[in-house]
C-alpha positions in Angstrom: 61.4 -40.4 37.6 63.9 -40.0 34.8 66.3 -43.5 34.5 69.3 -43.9 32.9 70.2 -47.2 32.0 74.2 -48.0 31.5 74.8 -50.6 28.9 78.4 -50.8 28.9 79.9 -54.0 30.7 82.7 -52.0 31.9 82.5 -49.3 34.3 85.1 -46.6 33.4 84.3 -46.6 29.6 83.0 -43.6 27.6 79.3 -44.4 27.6 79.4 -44.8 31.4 80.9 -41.1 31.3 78.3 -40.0 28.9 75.2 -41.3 31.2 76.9 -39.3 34.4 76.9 -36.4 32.6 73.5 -36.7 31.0 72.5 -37.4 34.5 73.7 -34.3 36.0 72.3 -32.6 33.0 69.1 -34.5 34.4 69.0 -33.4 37.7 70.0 -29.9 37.3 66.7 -29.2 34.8 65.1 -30.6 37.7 64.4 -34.3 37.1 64.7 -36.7 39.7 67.2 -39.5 38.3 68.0 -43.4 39.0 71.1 -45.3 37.0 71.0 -48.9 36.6 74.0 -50.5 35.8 73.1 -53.5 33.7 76.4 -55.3 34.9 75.8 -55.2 37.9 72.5 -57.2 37.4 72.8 -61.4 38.1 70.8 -62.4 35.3 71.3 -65.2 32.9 71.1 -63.5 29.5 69.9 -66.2 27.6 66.3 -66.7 26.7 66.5 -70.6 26.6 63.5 -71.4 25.1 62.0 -68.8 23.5 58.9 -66.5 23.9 57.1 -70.6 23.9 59.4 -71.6 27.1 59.2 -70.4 30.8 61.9 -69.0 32.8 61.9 -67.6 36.1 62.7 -64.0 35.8 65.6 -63.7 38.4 65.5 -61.4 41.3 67.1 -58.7 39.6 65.4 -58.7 36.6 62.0 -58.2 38.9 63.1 -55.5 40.0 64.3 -53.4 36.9 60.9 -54.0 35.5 59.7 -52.3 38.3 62.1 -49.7 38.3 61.1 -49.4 34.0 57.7 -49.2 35.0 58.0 -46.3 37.9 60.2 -44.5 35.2 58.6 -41.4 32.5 61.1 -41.2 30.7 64.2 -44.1 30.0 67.9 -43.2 28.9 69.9 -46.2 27.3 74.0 -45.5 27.2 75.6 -48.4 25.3 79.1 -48.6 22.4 77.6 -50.2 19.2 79.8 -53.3 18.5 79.5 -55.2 15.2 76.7 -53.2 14.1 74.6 -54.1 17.0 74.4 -53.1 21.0 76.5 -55.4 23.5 75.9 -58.8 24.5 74.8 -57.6 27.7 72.2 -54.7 26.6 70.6 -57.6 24.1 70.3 -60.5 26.9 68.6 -58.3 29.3 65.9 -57.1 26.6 65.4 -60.4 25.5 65.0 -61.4 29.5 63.1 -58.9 30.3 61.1 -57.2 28.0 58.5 -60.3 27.4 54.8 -60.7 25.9 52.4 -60.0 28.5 54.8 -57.0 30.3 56.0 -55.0 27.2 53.6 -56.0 24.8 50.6 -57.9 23.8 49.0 -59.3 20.5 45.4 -58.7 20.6 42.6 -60.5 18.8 41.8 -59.3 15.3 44.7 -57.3 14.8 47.9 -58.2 13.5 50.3 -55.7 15.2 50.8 -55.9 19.3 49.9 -53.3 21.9 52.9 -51.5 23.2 52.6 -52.1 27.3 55.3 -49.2 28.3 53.7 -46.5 26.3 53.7 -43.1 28.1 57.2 -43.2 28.9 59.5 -41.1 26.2 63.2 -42.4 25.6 66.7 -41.5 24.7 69.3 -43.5 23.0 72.9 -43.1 23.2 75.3 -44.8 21.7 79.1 -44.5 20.7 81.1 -46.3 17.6 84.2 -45.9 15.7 83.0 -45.3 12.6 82.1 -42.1 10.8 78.7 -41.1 10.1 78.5 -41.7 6.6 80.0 -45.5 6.4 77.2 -46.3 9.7 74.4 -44.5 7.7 75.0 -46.2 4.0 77.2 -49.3 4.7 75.1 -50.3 7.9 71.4 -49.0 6.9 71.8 -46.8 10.5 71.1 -50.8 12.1 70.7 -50.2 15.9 68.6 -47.7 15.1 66.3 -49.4 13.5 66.6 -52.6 15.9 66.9 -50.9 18.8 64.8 -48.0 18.8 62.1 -49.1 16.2 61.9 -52.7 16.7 62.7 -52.5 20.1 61.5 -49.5 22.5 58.7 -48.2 20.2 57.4 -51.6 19.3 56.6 -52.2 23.3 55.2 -47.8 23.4 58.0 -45.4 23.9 57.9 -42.2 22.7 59.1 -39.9 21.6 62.3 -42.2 21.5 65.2 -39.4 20.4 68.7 -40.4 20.0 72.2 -39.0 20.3 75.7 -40.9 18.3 79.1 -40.2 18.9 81.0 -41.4 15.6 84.7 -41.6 14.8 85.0 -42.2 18.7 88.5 -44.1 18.0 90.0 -41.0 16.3 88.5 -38.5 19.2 91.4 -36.4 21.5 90.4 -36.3 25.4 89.3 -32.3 24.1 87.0 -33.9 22.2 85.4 -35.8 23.8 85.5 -33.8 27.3 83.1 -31.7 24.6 80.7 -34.6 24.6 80.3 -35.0 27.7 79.3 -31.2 27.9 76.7 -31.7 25.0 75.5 -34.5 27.1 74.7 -32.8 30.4 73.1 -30.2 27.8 70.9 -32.7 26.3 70.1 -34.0 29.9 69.1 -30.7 30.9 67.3 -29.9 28.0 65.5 -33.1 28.2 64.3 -32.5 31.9 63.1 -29.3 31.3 61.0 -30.0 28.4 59.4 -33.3 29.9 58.6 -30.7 32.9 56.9 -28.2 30.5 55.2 -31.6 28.2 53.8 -32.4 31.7 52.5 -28.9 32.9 50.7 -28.7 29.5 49.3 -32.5 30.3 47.7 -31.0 33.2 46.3 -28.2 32.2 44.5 -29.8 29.7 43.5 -32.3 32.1 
């Protein structure tokens, strides 16, 4: 099962767009998809005490493990906003990916075991700046929070990613031509986690 996960709090914005299409992309290469609307989640984003505290995971938050955990491959949609993903993508990874479900430290070794390996990623993200002042002004900084320190330090991979710049600046022509690239990508995707998974087998 192929998930897409939308990050955007509100539910007619670009990103939304771009995770329908890459969905459809999805599903026509032949992948069998689930989107989860993190706003639509009743969770209390704020990890109140730490990684030393406990706090009952809500009902919701239960269940998107689960959801993570049926998944092989995981699609995150989400702007980029000061630099950073939204309020809302941060408070449900803090919530949710904890030690002990995403990751684990183990004796004699000082880096953790990543829990969700064997599932690959995507992450897709849109911002209004250009390419250049995002790569040398912000040291390219949710993709090294995100997908380094975030979804390969609990075992994803590959993680690939996709970034709309200059979004702002962009004519509805435009970016009716990202959403095209997008179902593209999503095909493309499907089809070569179907033909990564025939070659698993064989060997197996």
């Amino acid at each position: 099962m192929h998930l897409v996960i939308q990050g955007h709090p509100a539910p007619d914005s670009l990103s939304d767009a771009l995770a329908r299409a890459y969905a459809s992309g999805l599903e026509r290469g032949g992948a069998r998809v689930e989107l989860l609307a993190l706003r639509s989640l009743a969770f209390d984003p704020h990890l109140r005490a730490g990684f030393s505290g406990q706090q009952e995971l809500e009902p919701d938050l239960r269940q998107a493990q689960t959801t993570i955990e049926r998944a092989s491959h995981v699609a995150w949609f989400f702007p980029t906003w000061w630099a950073g993903p939204p309020a809302l993508v941060k408070g449900f990874i803090d919530r949710t990916f904890l030690p002990g479900w995403s990751f684990a430290y183990r004796k004699r070794s000082a880096l953790p075991e990543g829990l969700l390996a064997g599932r690959s990623a995507r992450v897709v993200t849109t911002m209004d700046s250009p390419g250049w002042w995002y790569r040398f002004w912000h040291w390219r900084s949710v993709h090294t929070s995100f997908i380094n320190a975030t979804l390969r330090f609990v075992g994803f991979g590959p993680v690939r990613e996709t970034t709309f710049f200059d979004q702002k600046t962009r004519t509805p022509e435009q970016r009716a031509a990202w959403l095209r690239e997008m179902e593209r990508i999503g095909e493309r995707d499907a089809r070569e986690f179907r033909a990564s998974s025939s070659r698993t087998l064989a060997v197996a």
